[in-house]
Structures are given as structure tokens and as C-alpha cells.
mmCIF file of C-alpha atoms in Angstrom:
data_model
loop_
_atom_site.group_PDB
_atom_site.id
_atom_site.type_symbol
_atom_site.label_atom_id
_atom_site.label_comp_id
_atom_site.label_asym_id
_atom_site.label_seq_id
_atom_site.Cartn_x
_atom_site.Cartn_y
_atom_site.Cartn_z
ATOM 1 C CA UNK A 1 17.745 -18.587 -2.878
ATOM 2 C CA UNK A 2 16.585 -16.467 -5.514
ATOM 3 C CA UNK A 3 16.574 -12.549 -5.018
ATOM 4 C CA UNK A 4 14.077 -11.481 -7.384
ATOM 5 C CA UNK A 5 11.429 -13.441 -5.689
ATOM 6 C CA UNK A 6 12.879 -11.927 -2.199
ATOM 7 C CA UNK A 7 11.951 -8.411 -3.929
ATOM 8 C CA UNK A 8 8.522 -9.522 -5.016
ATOM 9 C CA UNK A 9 7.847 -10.231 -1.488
ATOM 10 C CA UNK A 10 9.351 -7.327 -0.399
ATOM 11 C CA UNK A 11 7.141 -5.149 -2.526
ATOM 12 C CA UNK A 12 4.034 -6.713 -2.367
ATOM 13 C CA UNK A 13 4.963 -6.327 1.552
ATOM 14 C CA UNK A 14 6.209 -2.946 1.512
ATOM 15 C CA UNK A 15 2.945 -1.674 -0.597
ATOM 16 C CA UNK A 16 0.590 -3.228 2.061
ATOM 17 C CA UNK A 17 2.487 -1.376 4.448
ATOM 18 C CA UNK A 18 2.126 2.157 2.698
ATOM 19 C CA UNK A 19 -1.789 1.233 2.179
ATOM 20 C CA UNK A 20 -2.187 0.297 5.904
ATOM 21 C CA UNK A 21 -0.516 3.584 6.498
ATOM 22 C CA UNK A 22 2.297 2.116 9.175
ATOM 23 C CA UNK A 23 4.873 4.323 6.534
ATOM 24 C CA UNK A 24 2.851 7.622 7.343
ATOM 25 C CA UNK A 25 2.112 6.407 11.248
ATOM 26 C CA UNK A 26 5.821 4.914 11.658
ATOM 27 C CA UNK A 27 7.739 8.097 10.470
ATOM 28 C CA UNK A 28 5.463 10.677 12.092
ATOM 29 C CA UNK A 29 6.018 9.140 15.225
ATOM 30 C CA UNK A 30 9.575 9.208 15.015
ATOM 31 C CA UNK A 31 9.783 12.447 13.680
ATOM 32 C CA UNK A 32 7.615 14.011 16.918
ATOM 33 C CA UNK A 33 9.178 12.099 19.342
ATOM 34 C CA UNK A 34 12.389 12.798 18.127
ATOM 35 C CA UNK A 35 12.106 16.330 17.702
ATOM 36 C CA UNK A 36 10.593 16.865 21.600
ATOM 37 C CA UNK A 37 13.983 15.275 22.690
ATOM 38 C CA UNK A 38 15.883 17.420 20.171
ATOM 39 C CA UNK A 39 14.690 20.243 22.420
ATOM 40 C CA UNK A 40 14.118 19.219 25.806
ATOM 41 C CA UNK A 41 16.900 17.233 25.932
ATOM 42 C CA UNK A 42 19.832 19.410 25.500
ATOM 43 C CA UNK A 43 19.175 21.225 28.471
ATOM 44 C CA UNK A 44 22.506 19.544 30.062
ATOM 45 C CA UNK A 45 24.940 20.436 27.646
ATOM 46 C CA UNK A 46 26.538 22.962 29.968
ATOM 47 C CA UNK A 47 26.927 20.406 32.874
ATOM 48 C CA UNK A 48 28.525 17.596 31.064
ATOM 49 C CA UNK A 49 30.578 19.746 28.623
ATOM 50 C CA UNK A 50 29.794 17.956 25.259
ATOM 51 C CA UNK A 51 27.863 19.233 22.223
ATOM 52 C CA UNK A 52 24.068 19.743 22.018
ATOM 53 C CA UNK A 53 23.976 16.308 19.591
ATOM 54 C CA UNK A 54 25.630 14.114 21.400
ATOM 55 C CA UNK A 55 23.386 14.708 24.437
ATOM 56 C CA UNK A 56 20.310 14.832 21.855
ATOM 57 C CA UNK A 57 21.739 11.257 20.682
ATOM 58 C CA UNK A 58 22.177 9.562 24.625
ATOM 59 C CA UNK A 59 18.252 10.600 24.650
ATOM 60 C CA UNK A 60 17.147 9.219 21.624
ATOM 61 C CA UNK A 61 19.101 6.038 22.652
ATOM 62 C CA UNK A 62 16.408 5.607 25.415
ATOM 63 C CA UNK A 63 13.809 6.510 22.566
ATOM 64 C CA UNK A 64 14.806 3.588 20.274
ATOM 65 C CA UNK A 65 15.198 1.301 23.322
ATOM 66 C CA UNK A 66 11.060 1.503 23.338
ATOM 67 C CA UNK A 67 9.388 2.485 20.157
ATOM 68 C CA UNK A 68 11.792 0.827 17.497
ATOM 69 C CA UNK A 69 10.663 -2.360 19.295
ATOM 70 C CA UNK A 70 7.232 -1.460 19.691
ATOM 71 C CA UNK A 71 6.867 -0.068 16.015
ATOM 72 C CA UNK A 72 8.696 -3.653 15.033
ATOM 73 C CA UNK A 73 6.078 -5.991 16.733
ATOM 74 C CA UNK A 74 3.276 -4.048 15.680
ATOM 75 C CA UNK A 75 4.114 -4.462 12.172
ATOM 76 C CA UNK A 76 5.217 -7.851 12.284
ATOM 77 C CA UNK A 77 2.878 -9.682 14.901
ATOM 78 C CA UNK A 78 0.374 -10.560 12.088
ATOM 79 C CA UNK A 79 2.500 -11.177 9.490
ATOM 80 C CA UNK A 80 2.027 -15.496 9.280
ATOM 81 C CA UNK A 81 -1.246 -15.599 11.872
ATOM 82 C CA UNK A 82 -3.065 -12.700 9.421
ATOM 83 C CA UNK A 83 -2.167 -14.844 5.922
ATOM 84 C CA UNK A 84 -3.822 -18.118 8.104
ATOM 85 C CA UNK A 85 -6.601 -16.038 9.128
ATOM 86 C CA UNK A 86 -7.206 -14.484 5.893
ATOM 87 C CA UNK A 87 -6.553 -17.850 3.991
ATOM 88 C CA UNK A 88 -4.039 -16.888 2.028
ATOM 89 C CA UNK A 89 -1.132 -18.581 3.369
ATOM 90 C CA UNK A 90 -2.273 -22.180 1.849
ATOM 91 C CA UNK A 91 -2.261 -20.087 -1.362
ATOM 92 C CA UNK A 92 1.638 -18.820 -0.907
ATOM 93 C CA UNK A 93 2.523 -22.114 0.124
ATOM 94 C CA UNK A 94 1.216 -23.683 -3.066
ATOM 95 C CA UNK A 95 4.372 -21.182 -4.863
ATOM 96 C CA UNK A 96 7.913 -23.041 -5.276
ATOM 97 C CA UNK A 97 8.921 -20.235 -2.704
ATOM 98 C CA UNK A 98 11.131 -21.527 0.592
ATOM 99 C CA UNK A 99 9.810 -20.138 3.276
ATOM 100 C CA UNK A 100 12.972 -18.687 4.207
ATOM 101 C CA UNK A 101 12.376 -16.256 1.483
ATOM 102 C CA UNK A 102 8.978 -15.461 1.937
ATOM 103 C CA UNK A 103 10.051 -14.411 5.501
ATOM 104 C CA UNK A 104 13.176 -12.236 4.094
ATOM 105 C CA UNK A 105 10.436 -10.796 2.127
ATOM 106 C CA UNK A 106 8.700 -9.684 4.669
ATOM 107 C CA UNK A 107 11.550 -8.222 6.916
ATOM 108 C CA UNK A 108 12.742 -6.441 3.847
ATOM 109 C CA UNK A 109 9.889 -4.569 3.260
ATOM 110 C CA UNK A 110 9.449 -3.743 7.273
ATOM 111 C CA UNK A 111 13.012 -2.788 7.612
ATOM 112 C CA UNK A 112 12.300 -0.489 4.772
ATOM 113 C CA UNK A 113 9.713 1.337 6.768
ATOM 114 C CA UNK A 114 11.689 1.305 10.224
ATOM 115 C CA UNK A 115 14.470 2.858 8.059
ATOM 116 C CA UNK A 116 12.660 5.690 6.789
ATOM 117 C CA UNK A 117 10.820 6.189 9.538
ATOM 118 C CA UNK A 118 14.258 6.307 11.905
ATOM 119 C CA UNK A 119 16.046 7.925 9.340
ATOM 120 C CA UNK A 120 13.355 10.681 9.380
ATOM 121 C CA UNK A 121 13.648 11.146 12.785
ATOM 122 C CA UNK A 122 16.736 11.460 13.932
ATOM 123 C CA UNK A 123 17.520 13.316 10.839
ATOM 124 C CA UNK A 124 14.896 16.059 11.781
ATOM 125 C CA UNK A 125 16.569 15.947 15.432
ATOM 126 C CA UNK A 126 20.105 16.473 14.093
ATOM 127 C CA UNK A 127 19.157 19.179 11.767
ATOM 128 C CA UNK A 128 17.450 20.882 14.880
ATOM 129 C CA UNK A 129 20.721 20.521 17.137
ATOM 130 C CA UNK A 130 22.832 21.312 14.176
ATOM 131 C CA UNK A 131 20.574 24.995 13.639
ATOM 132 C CA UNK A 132 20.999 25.815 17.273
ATOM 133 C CA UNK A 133 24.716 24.995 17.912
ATOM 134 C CA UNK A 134 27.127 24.739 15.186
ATOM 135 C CA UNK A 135 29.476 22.296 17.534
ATOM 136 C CA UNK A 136 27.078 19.671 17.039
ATOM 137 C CA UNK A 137 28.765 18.551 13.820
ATOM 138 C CA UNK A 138 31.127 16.615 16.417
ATOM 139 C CA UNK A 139 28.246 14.493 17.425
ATOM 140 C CA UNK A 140 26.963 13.627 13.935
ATOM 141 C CA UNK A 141 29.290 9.734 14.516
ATOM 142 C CA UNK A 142 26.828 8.752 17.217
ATOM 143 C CA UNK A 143 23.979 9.690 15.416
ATOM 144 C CA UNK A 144 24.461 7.837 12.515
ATOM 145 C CA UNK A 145 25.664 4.858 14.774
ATOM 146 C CA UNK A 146 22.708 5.189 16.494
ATOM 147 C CA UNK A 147 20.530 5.322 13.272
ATOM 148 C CA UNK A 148 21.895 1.728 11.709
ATOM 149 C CA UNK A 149 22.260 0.049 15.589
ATOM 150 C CA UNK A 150 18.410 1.149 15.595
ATOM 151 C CA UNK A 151 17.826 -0.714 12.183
ATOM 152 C CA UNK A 152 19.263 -3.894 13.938
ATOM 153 C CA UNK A 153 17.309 -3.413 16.625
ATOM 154 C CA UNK A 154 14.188 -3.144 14.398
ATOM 155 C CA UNK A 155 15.202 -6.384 12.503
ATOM 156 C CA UNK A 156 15.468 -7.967 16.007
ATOM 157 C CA UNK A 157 11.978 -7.491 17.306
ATOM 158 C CA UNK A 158 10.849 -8.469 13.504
ATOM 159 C CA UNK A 159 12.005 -11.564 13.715
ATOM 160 C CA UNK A 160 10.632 -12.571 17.224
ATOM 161 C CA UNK A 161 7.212 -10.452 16.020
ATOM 162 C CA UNK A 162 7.230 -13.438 12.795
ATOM 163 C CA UNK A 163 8.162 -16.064 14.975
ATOM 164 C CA UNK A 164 5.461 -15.135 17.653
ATOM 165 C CA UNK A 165 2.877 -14.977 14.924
ATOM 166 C CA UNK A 166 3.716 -18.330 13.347
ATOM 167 C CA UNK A 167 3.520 -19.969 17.265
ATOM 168 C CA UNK A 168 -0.010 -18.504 17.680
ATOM 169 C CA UNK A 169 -1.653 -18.575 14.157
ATOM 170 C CA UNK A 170 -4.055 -16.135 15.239
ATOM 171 C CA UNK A 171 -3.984 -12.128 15.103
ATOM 172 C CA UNK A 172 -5.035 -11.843 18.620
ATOM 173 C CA UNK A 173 -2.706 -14.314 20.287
ATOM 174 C CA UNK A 174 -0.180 -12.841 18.396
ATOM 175 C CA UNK A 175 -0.468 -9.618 19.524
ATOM 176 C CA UNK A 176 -0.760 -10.804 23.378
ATOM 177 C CA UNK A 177 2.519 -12.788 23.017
ATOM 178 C CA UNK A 178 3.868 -9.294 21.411
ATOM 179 C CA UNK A 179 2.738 -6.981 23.937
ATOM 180 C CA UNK A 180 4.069 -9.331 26.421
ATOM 181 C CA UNK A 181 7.350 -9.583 25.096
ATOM 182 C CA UNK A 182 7.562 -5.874 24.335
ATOM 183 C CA UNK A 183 7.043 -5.787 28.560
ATOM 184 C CA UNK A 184 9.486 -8.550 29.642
ATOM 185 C CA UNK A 185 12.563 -7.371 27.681
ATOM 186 C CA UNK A 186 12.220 -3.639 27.232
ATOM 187 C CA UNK A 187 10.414 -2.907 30.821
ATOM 188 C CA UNK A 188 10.633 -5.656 32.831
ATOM 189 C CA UNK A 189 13.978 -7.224 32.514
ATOM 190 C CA UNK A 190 15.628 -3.679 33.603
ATOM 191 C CA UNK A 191 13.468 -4.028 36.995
ATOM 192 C CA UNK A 192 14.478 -7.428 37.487
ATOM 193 C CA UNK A 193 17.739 -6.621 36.830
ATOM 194 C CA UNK A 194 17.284 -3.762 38.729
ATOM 195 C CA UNK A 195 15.686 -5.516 41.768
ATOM 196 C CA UNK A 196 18.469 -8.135 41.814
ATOM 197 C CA UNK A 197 21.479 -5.981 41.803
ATOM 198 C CA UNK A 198 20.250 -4.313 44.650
ATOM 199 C CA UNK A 199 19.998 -7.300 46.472
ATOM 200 C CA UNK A 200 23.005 -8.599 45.623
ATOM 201 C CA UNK A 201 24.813 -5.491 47.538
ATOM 202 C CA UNK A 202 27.591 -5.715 45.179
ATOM 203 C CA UNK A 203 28.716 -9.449 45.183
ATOM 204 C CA UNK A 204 29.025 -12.141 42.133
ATOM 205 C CA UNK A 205 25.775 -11.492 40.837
ATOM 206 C CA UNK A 206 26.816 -7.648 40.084
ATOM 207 C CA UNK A 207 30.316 -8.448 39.155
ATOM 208 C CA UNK A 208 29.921 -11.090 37.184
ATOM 209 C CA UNK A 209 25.994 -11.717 36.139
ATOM 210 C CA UNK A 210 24.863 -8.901 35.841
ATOM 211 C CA UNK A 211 26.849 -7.530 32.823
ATOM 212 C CA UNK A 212 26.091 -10.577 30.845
ATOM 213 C CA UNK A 213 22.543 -10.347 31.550
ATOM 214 C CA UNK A 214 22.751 -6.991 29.739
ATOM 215 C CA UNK A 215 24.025 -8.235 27.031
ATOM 216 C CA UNK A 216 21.715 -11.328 26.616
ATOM 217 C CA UNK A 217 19.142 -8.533 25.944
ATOM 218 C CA UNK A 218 18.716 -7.027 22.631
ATOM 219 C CA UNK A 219 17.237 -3.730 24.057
ATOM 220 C CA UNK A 220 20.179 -3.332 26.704
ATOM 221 C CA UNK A 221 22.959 -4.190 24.390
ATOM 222 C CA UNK A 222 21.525 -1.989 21.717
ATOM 223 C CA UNK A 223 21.922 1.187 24.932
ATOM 224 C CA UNK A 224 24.813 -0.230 25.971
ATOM 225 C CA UNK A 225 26.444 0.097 22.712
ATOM 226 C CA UNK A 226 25.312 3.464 22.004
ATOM 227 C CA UNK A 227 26.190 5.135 25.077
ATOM 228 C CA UNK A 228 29.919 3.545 25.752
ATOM 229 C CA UNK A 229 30.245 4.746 22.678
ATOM 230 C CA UNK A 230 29.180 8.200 22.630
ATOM 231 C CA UNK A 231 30.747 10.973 24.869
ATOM 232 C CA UNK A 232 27.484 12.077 26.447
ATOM 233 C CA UNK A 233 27.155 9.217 28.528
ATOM 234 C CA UNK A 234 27.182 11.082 31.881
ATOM 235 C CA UNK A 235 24.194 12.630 30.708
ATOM 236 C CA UNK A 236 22.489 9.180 30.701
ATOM 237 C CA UNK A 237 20.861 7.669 33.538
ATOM 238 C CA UNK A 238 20.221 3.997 34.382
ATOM 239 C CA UNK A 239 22.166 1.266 32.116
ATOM 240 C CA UNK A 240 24.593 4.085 31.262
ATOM 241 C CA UNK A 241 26.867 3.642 34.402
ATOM 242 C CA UNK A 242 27.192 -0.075 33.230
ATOM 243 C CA UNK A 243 27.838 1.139 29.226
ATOM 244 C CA UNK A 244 31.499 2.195 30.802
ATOM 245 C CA UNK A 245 32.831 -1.115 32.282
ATOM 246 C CA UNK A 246 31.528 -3.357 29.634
ATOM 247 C CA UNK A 247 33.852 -3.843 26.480
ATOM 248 C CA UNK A 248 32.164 -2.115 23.291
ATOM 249 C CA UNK A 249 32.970 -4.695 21.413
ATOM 250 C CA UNK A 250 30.553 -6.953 23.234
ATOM 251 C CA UNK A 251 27.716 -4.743 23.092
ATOM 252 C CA UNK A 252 28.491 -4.503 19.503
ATOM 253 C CA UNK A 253 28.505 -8.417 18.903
ATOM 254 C CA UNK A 254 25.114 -8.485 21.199
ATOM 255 C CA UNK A 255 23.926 -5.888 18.724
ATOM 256 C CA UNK A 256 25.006 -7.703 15.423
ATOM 257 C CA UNK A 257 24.361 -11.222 16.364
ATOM 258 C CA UNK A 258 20.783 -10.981 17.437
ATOM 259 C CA UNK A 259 18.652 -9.831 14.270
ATOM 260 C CA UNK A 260 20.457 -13.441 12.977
ATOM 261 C CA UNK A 261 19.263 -15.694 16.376
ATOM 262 C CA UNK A 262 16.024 -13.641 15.740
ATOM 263 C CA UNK A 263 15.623 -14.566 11.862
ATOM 264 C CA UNK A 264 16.284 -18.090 12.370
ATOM 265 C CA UNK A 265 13.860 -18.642 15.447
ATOM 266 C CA UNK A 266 11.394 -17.320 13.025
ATOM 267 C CA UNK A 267 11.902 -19.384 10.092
ATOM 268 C CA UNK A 268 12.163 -22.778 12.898
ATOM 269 C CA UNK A 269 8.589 -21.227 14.093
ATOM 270 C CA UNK A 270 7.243 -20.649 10.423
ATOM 271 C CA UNK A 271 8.642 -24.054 8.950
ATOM 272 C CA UNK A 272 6.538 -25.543 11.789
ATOM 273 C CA UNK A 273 3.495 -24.223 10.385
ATOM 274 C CA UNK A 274 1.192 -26.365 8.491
ATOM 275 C CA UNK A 275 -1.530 -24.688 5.579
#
């Protein structure tokens, strides 16, 4: 594996992405977003006791749990079924390039603009809470664990966006299989989940199912790590009850092992793919 041509890729990628404008789009999103739940949510603060970050943090946990993915897929849903449409990819294939590399490429360059984009963010929401209450220095940890766990969230959802693109070889199907994925694991499964537990009225499934069901999910693991580990978690609602009786180390493994099962379902997808 050679690194320069990894870079190549990744710039070639990464100046596609600034002419498409997803570096503008990506970071003003963030930045908004981040900034409306820098103010409206550190209304609690005086309830829970904790600093004016850390509850800013637990909500832009639940902000990364559904537009890092979504910003992820969009970028990456068309990155092998756009080079087939276009023609192109018979053309890269023709370079002494492993596809493994043309693929790191790729996420390079996307995780660049998730990075800046997040980094933009949640910087603009700590420098809010920071302007307002000088306390909030204590919850500048869980913001930047928030900010990388987000990165590896991003990288997840990059990999499944290549390896739904390679599967469909066409822009549109791609972006169907996307937007349905998008659904099942960051608004569905929780429902499920949801639906099941209640059901269950407290027996195996809730005991014993149910928290590694959490943790087979990206999104959920990615929550559950950031709120067992931050001290605002009573001013979370929904997976945050379960972020105190599940280990953090497991949410962390969840966390660190799936960008890797997502990279190499991708490249198993994209060596399948014939110019």
C-alpha cells in the first residue's frame, strides 16, 4: 500500500468535494444546528446541577446521532455507482491502484470534510457556552470526546454509503438503499427496540438482549458512549437511562470497531464490482 497514491485520491476527492460545495453545505449545517442547541439546550443546567457544556454536549450527542450519518451517506452514496455512471471507473481501474486504496482515498477526503465541518460546530457551540458561563471549561472532555467519537461515526456510515453504492451501481439505487439505511438504524431500530422492550415487561429480552442490541448499532453505541461518559446524562432522554448500566468500555469498542467492519464490507462490495 502506497500512501502517496492514498493522498492523490484523497485530493482529487477532497477538491470535488469543495467544488460540489458539501465543505460549505456540511459545515454550515453543523455550525446552525449546533449553535440552536448551544442555546436552547442549556435551559436545564439548574435542575441537573452540571455546567452549561456538558448539557450543551448530551444535546449535540442526539445531533450527531442523525446528521453525521446523514451528511456521511449523502456524500458517499455515489461515490463507486457515480464513477460507473459517469464512465470513469473502467478508466481508474486501468491504474496499478488496489482498490483498497482508491476507497481509503475516498474516505480520507470525506472524513476531511465531516471533520471540519464537526469541528466547526461544536467548536462554535463551546465557544457560545464557554461566553455565557465560565464553569463550562469543566465540560470541554466531553466535547472533544464527542467531536472524534463523531468522526468515527462519520467513517462508519462512509463505509456502508461505499459499500451500498458499489451493490447498486447506480446513483439512484444508491441513494434509496442510503435513505433506507439512514431510517432502519438511526430511526427505526430505536422503535423496534423501543416496541420490544415494552413488551417484554422487563424479562430476558430487557436484561439481557436488549443492551447488546444497542451496541450492535453504530448510532446507539456512538450515544451510549457519549452520555455514560459525560455527567449530564440525566439531562438526556431515551437511550440515556441504558448509557448507565452498560460498561463504557463496550460502547467504546462498539464505537472503535465499526468504521473497520464498515471499511471492509465496502472494499468486499467494491472488489465485487466489474468495469
Amino acid at each position: 500500500m502506497t500512501l502517496n497514491r492514498i493522498l492523490a485520491t484523497t485530493g482529487t476527492e477532497f477538491r470535488i468535494a469543495v467544488r460540489n460545495r458539501w465543505v460549505a453545505i456540511a459545515t454550515a449545517l453543523m455550525v446552525v444546528f449546533a449553535l440552536v442547541l448551544a442555546a436552547a439546550g442549556a435551559a436545564p443546567t439548574g435542575d441537573v446541577g452540571v455546567d452549561r457544556l456538558s448539557v450543551t454536549v448530551a444535546s449535540l450527542t442526539s445531533l450527531s446521532v442523525y446528521l453525521v450519518p446523514l451528511l456521511a451517506l449523502l456524500m458517499s452514496f455515489d461515490a463507486i455507482a457515480g464513477e460507473v455512471e459517469r464512465g470513469t471507473l473502467p478508466l481508474l481501474l486501468t491504474y496499478p491502484i488496489p482498490r483498497v486504496e482508491i476507497l481509503l482515498g475516498k474516505l480520507f477526503a470525506h472524513l476531511v470534510v465531516l471533520t471540519l465541518a464537526v469541528g466547526a460546530g461544536y467548536a462554535a457551540a463551546g465557544a457560545a457556552a464557554l461566553l455565557v458561563d465560565g464553569a463550562s471549561i469543566a465540560g470541554l472532555p466531553a466535547l472533544w470526546r464527542l467531536t472524534w467519537s463523531s468522526v468515527l461515526l462519520g467513517a462508519t456510515f462512509l463505509g456502508a454509503g461505499y459499500a451500498l453504492s458499489a451493490l447498486a451501481r447506480r446513483p439512484s439505487g444508491a441513494a434509496g438503499l442510503a435513505v433506507g439505511l439512514w431510517l432502519g438504524l438511526v430511526v427505526l431500530y430505536d422503535l423496534g427496540l423501543l416496541a420490544a422492550v415494552v413488551a417484554n415487561d422487563g424479562g430476558r429480552f430487557t436484561t439481557e438482549v436488549f443492551p447488546l442490541a444497542l451496541l450492535a448499532n453504530p448510532a446507539d453505541a456512538f450515544r451510549l458512549f457519549n452520555l455514560s461518559a459525560a455527567e449530564a446524562t440525566a439531562a438526556a432522554a431515551g437511550v440515556g437511562g441504558a448509557a448507565a448500566t452498560i460498561p463504557l468500555w463496550q460502547s467504546a469498542a462498539s464505537v472503535l470497531l465499526w468504521p473497520l467492519i464498515a471499511l471492509f464490507l465496502a472494499t468486499a462490495a467494491f472488489r465485487r464490482v466489474r468495469p
